[in-house]
Amino acid sequence: PGGNVAGVDYAGYFKEAVSRLHGERRYRVFADIERIAGRFPTAKWRQPGGKTAEITVWCSNDYLGMGQHKEVVAAMTDTAARCGVGAGGTRNIAGNNSPLVDLERELADLHGKEAGLVFTSGYVSNQAGISTIAKLIPDCLILSDAFNHNSMIEGVRHSGCAKKIFRHNDLRHLEELLQEAGDRPKLIVFESVYSMDGDVAPIGKICDLADRYGAMTYLDEVHAVGLYGARGGGIAERDGVMHRVDVIEGTLAKGFGCVGGYITASAAICDAVRSFAPGFIFTTALPPAICAAATAAIRHLKTSQWERDRHQDRAARLKAILTAAGLPVMPSDTHIVPVFVGDPERCKKACDLLLEDHGIYIQPINYPTVPKGTERLRITPSPYHDDALMDQLAEAMAQVWDKLALPLREKALAAE
Ligand code: PLP
């Protein structure tokens, strides 16, 4: 296998595909990292030669450090000790595990919906949720934001329904498309926080349009759950419009620090997705220990505001000190701090230098995650990045920017 079989160079296809990526300068390299529980955001970096070094992680989507929170870790280890580690099969085979039932109740309550349905990831929840919901609506037209995440695009594609893309967060364009669609059923799919730019959708105004033109709404709150709203219900909760959105989707992997994804909606919608989505039916359920950990994280963040306040404070300070250092911080309304580079090779080089020379880990963000020419560093300060770490980061970035002659502030503003 992989050799030259009967004149077909199988291995060659794969090597050539990867060398194309090298040629386009978008071959991805992942650092080998071990996080240290209790010392967030410090981790061990195992270098290619095998040596290890302590580093500071500045790009984790475990936004609030909940993956290491004592209550969350205890819920996971206690439940694993009690129930074992696996789920024992798909829900069709093994039934629901009780911690999973509790988790779905917790999620429904978080978003003020009748029901919740948990999947193995946020990716799967979008792919299975959007495709199944749209397929079950006869003659459905999907209206999808141009910047939607790949998992939503795949959900739209798998539905087989007609689709129209509206310009990112552009209410006027969305309204035009809704008008053109006339009386046919319509599903608007969009995100609350767009994770590469850190901007926010006008959820209430999108719901106004949905009401006016008789459309259903599906909102991805993956980068907002746990982080925004008085109980961590996301931007829709913060804006007081949760009840106006038909389906709210989220992840257990970022703000809640675990793994898994979900939708919350009416009992009828969740029951239909449970009954018809292959991505739900034909895969092993989330294990009880993970469910218990996620429930602990959600419960903690429903009542503790400290993480959310400190998170916002840290993001604001980081934006201020990087800007003061002349670095090209791109405008962002949220906790995400993008810094403009505008070239894939130098973006990767900047990250390499930060890691090798300064013990700072930030993953480069290149095409196709962002459009070509807008390559960037995406920094995600957490409640645990203190002032000293921030000063160290600003100093290190200034040195790297100087060394690579990277564009300073004016260029980032021009790119917007
Ligand atoms: N939706 C958005 C907007 C995302 O950025 C991601 C990225 O991880 C996902 C969904 C997928 O969530 P998960 O990581 O839980 O699969």
Coordinates of C-alpha atoms in Angstrom, one line a residue, residues 118-356:
V118 CA -25.6 16.9 22.7
F119 CA -23.2 15.8 19.9
T120 CA -19.6 14.7 19.9
S121 CA -18.4 18.1 18.9
G122 CA -19.5 21.6 17.9
Y123 CA -18.5 20.7 14.4
V124 CA -20.8 17.7 14.3
S125 CA -23.7 19.6 15.9
N126 CA -23.6 22.2 13.1
Q127 CA -23.2 19.8 10.3
A128 CA -25.9 17.4 11.6
G129 CA -28.1 20.1 13.1
I130 CA -28.3 22.5 10.1
S131 CA -28.5 19.7 7.5
T132 CA -31.3 17.8 9.3
I133 CA -33.4 20.8 10.3
A134 CA -33.2 22.3 6.7
K135 CA -34.0 18.9 5.1
L136 CA -37.1 18.5 7.2
I137 CA -38.5 21.8 6.0
P138 CA -40.0 21.3 2.5
D139 CA -38.6 23.7 -0.1
C140 CA -36.3 25.4 2.5
L141 CA -34.1 28.2 1.4
I142 CA -31.0 28.7 3.6
L143 CA -29.7 32.2 4.1
S144 CA -26.1 31.9 5.3
D145 CA -23.7 34.6 6.5
A146 CA -20.6 34.8 4.2
F147 CA -18.2 34.4 7.1
N148 CA -19.9 31.3 8.6
H149 CA -17.6 28.5 9.9
N150 CA -16.8 25.5 7.8
S151 CA -19.0 23.2 10.0
M152 CA -22.1 25.4 9.1
I153 CA -21.1 25.5 5.4
E154 CA -21.0 21.7 5.5
G155 CA -24.4 21.6 7.2
V156 CA -25.8 23.7 4.5
R157 CA -24.2 21.6 1.8
H158 CA -25.4 18.3 3.3
S159 CA -29.0 19.6 3.5
G160 CA -29.1 19.6 -0.3
C161 CA -31.3 22.7 0.0
A162 CA -31.1 25.9 -2.0
K163 CA -28.9 28.5 -0.4
K164 CA -28.1 32.2 -0.7
I165 CA -25.1 33.8 1.0
F166 CA -25.5 37.2 2.5
R167 CA -22.6 39.6 2.9
H168 CA -21.1 39.3 6.4
N169 CA -23.4 41.0 9.0
D170 CA -25.1 43.0 6.2
L171 CA -28.7 43.4 7.2
R172 CA -29.7 45.2 4.0
H173 CA -28.4 42.4 1.9
L174 CA -30.1 39.8 4.1
E175 CA -33.4 41.7 3.7
E176 CA -33.0 41.8 0.0
L177 CA -32.6 38.0 -0.2
L178 CA -35.5 37.5 2.2
Q179 CA -37.7 39.7 0.0
E180 CA -36.7 37.9 -3.1
A181 CA -37.4 34.5 -1.6
G182 CA -41.1 35.4 -1.1
D183 CA -43.3 33.0 0.8
R184 CA -41.1 29.9 0.7
P185 CA -39.8 28.6 4.1
K186 CA -36.4 30.2 5.0
L187 CA -33.7 29.4 7.5
I188 CA -31.2 32.1 8.5
V189 CA -27.9 30.6 9.8
F190 CA -25.3 32.8 11.4
E191 CA -22.8 33.2 14.3
S192 CA -22.8 35.5 17.3
V193 CA -19.0 36.1 17.7
Y194 CA -17.0 35.6 14.5
S195 CA -13.8 34.1 15.8
M196 CA -11.1 35.4 13.4
D197 CA -12.1 39.1 13.5
G198 CA -13.8 39.1 16.9
D199 CA -16.9 41.0 15.6
V200 CA -20.5 40.4 16.7
A201 CA -23.7 39.8 14.8
P202 CA -26.7 42.1 15.3
I203 CA -28.8 39.2 16.6
G204 CA -31.9 41.2 17.5
K205 CA -32.0 42.9 14.1
I206 CA -31.6 39.6 12.3
C207 CA -34.5 38.3 14.4
D208 CA -36.6 41.4 13.5
L209 CA -36.0 40.5 9.8
A210 CA -36.8 36.8 10.5
D211 CA -40.1 37.9 12.1
R212 CA -40.9 40.3 9.2
Y213 CA -40.3 37.7 6.5
G214 CA -41.3 34.5 8.3
A215 CA -37.9 32.9 8.6
M216 CA -36.5 30.5 11.2
T217 CA -33.2 31.3 12.9
Y218 CA -30.1 29.1 13.7
L219 CA -27.4 30.8 15.7
D220 CA -23.8 29.5 16.4
E221 CA -22.7 30.8 19.8
V222 CA -19.5 28.6 19.9
H223 CA -17.2 31.5 20.7
A224 CA -19.6 33.1 23.2
V225 CA -21.1 30.5 25.5
G226 CA -19.7 30.8 29.0
L227 CA -18.2 34.1 28.1
Y228 CA -21.1 36.5 27.6
G229 CA -24.5 37.0 29.2
A230 CA -25.4 37.1 33.0
R231 CA -25.3 33.2 33.2
G232 CA -22.9 32.5 30.3
G233 CA -25.7 32.0 27.7
G234 CA -23.8 33.9 25.1
I235 CA -24.3 37.1 23.1
A236 CA -28.1 36.4 22.6
E237 CA -28.4 36.3 26.4
R238 CA -26.4 39.5 26.8
D239 CA -28.6 41.2 24.3
G240 CA -31.8 39.9 25.8
V241 CA -32.9 38.1 22.6
M242 CA -32.3 34.4 23.4
H243 CA -36.0 33.6 23.3
R244 CA -36.2 35.1 19.8
V245 CA -33.7 32.6 18.2
D246 CA -35.2 29.3 17.2
V247 CA -32.0 27.2 17.5
I248 CA -28.9 28.0 19.6
E249 CA -25.9 25.9 18.9
G250 CA -22.7 25.8 21.1
T251 CA -19.6 23.9 22.0
L252 CA -18.5 22.4 25.3
A253 CA -14.9 22.7 24.2
K254 CA -14.1 26.4 24.5
G255 CA -15.6 28.5 27.2
F256 CA -16.6 25.3 29.1
G257 CA -13.2 23.7 28.7
C258 CA -14.2 20.2 27.8
V259 CA -15.3 18.6 24.5
G260 CA -18.6 18.1 22.7
G261 CA -21.2 20.2 21.0
Y262 CA -25.0 20.8 21.2
I263 CA -28.1 22.4 19.9
T264 CA -30.9 23.8 22.1
A265 CA -34.4 24.5 20.7
S266 CA -38.0 23.5 21.0
A267 CA -38.7 19.9 22.1
A268 CA -40.1 19.2 18.6
I269 CA -36.9 20.3 16.8
C270 CA -34.5 18.4 19.2
D271 CA -36.6 15.3 18.9
A272 CA -36.6 15.5 15.1
V273 CA -32.8 16.0 14.9
R274 CA -32.4 13.1 17.4
S275 CA -34.5 10.9 15.2
F276 CA -33.1 11.8 11.7
A277 CA -29.5 13.1 12.0
P278 CA -27.0 10.4 10.9
G279 CA -24.2 12.4 12.7
F280 CA -26.2 11.9 15.9
I281 CA -27.5 8.4 15.5
F282 CA -24.5 6.5 14.1
T283 CA -21.7 7.6 16.5
T284 CA -20.8 6.7 20.1
A285 CA -22.3 9.1 22.7
L286 CA -20.2 11.5 24.7
P287 CA -18.8 9.6 27.7
P288 CA -20.3 10.2 31.2
A289 CA -17.2 11.7 32.7
I290 CA -17.0 14.4 29.9
C291 CA -20.7 15.1 30.4
A292 CA -20.3 15.6 34.1
A293 CA -17.3 17.8 33.6
A294 CA -19.2 20.0 31.1
T295 CA -22.2 20.2 33.5
A296 CA -19.9 21.3 36.3
A297 CA -18.3 24.0 34.1
I298 CA -21.7 25.3 32.9
R299 CA -23.1 25.3 36.4
H300 CA -20.0 27.2 37.7
L301 CA -20.3 29.8 35.0
K302 CA -24.0 30.3 35.5
T303 CA -23.3 31.8 38.9
S304 CA -19.7 33.0 38.8
Q305 CA -19.2 36.3 37.0
W306 CA -15.5 36.6 38.0
E307 CA -14.2 34.8 35.0
R308 CA -16.3 36.8 32.5
D309 CA -15.4 40.2 34.1
R310 CA -11.7 39.4 34.4
H311 CA -11.6 38.0 30.8
Q312 CA -13.0 41.3 29.4
D313 CA -10.6 43.3 31.5
R314 CA -7.6 41.2 30.3
A315 CA -8.7 41.6 26.6
A316 CA -9.1 45.3 26.9
R317 CA -5.7 45.7 28.6
L318 CA -4.0 43.6 26.0
K319 CA -5.5 45.6 23.1
A320 CA -4.4 48.8 24.8
I321 CA -0.8 47.8 25.5
L322 CA -0.2 46.2 22.1
T323 CA -1.7 49.3 20.4
A324 CA 0.5 51.5 22.6
A325 CA 3.5 49.5 21.4
G326 CA 2.6 50.4 17.8
L327 CA 1.6 46.9 16.9
P328 CA -1.2 46.5 14.3
V329 CA -4.1 45.3 16.5
M330 CA -7.1 44.9 14.3
P331 CA -10.4 46.3 15.6
S332 CA -12.4 43.7 17.6
D333 CA -15.5 44.0 19.8
T334 CA -14.7 41.0 21.9
H335 CA -12.1 39.0 23.7
I336 CA -10.3 38.1 20.5
V337 CA -7.3 40.1 19.7
P338 CA -6.1 39.8 16.1
V339 CA -2.8 41.3 15.1
F340 CA -2.3 42.0 11.4
V341 CA 0.7 40.5 9.4
G342 CA -0.7 40.2 5.8
D343 CA 1.7 37.6 4.6
P344 CA 1.7 33.8 5.2
E345 CA 5.4 33.2 5.4
R346 CA 6.2 36.0 7.7
C347 CA 3.1 35.2 9.8
K348 CA 4.5 31.7 10.4
K349 CA 8.0 33.1 10.9
A350 CA 6.8 35.6 13.5
C351 CA 5.2 32.7 15.4
D352 CA 8.3 30.6 15.2
L353 CA 10.5 33.4 16.6
L354 CA 8.0 34.1 19.4
L355 CA 8.1 30.4 20.4
E356 CA 11.8 29.7 19.9

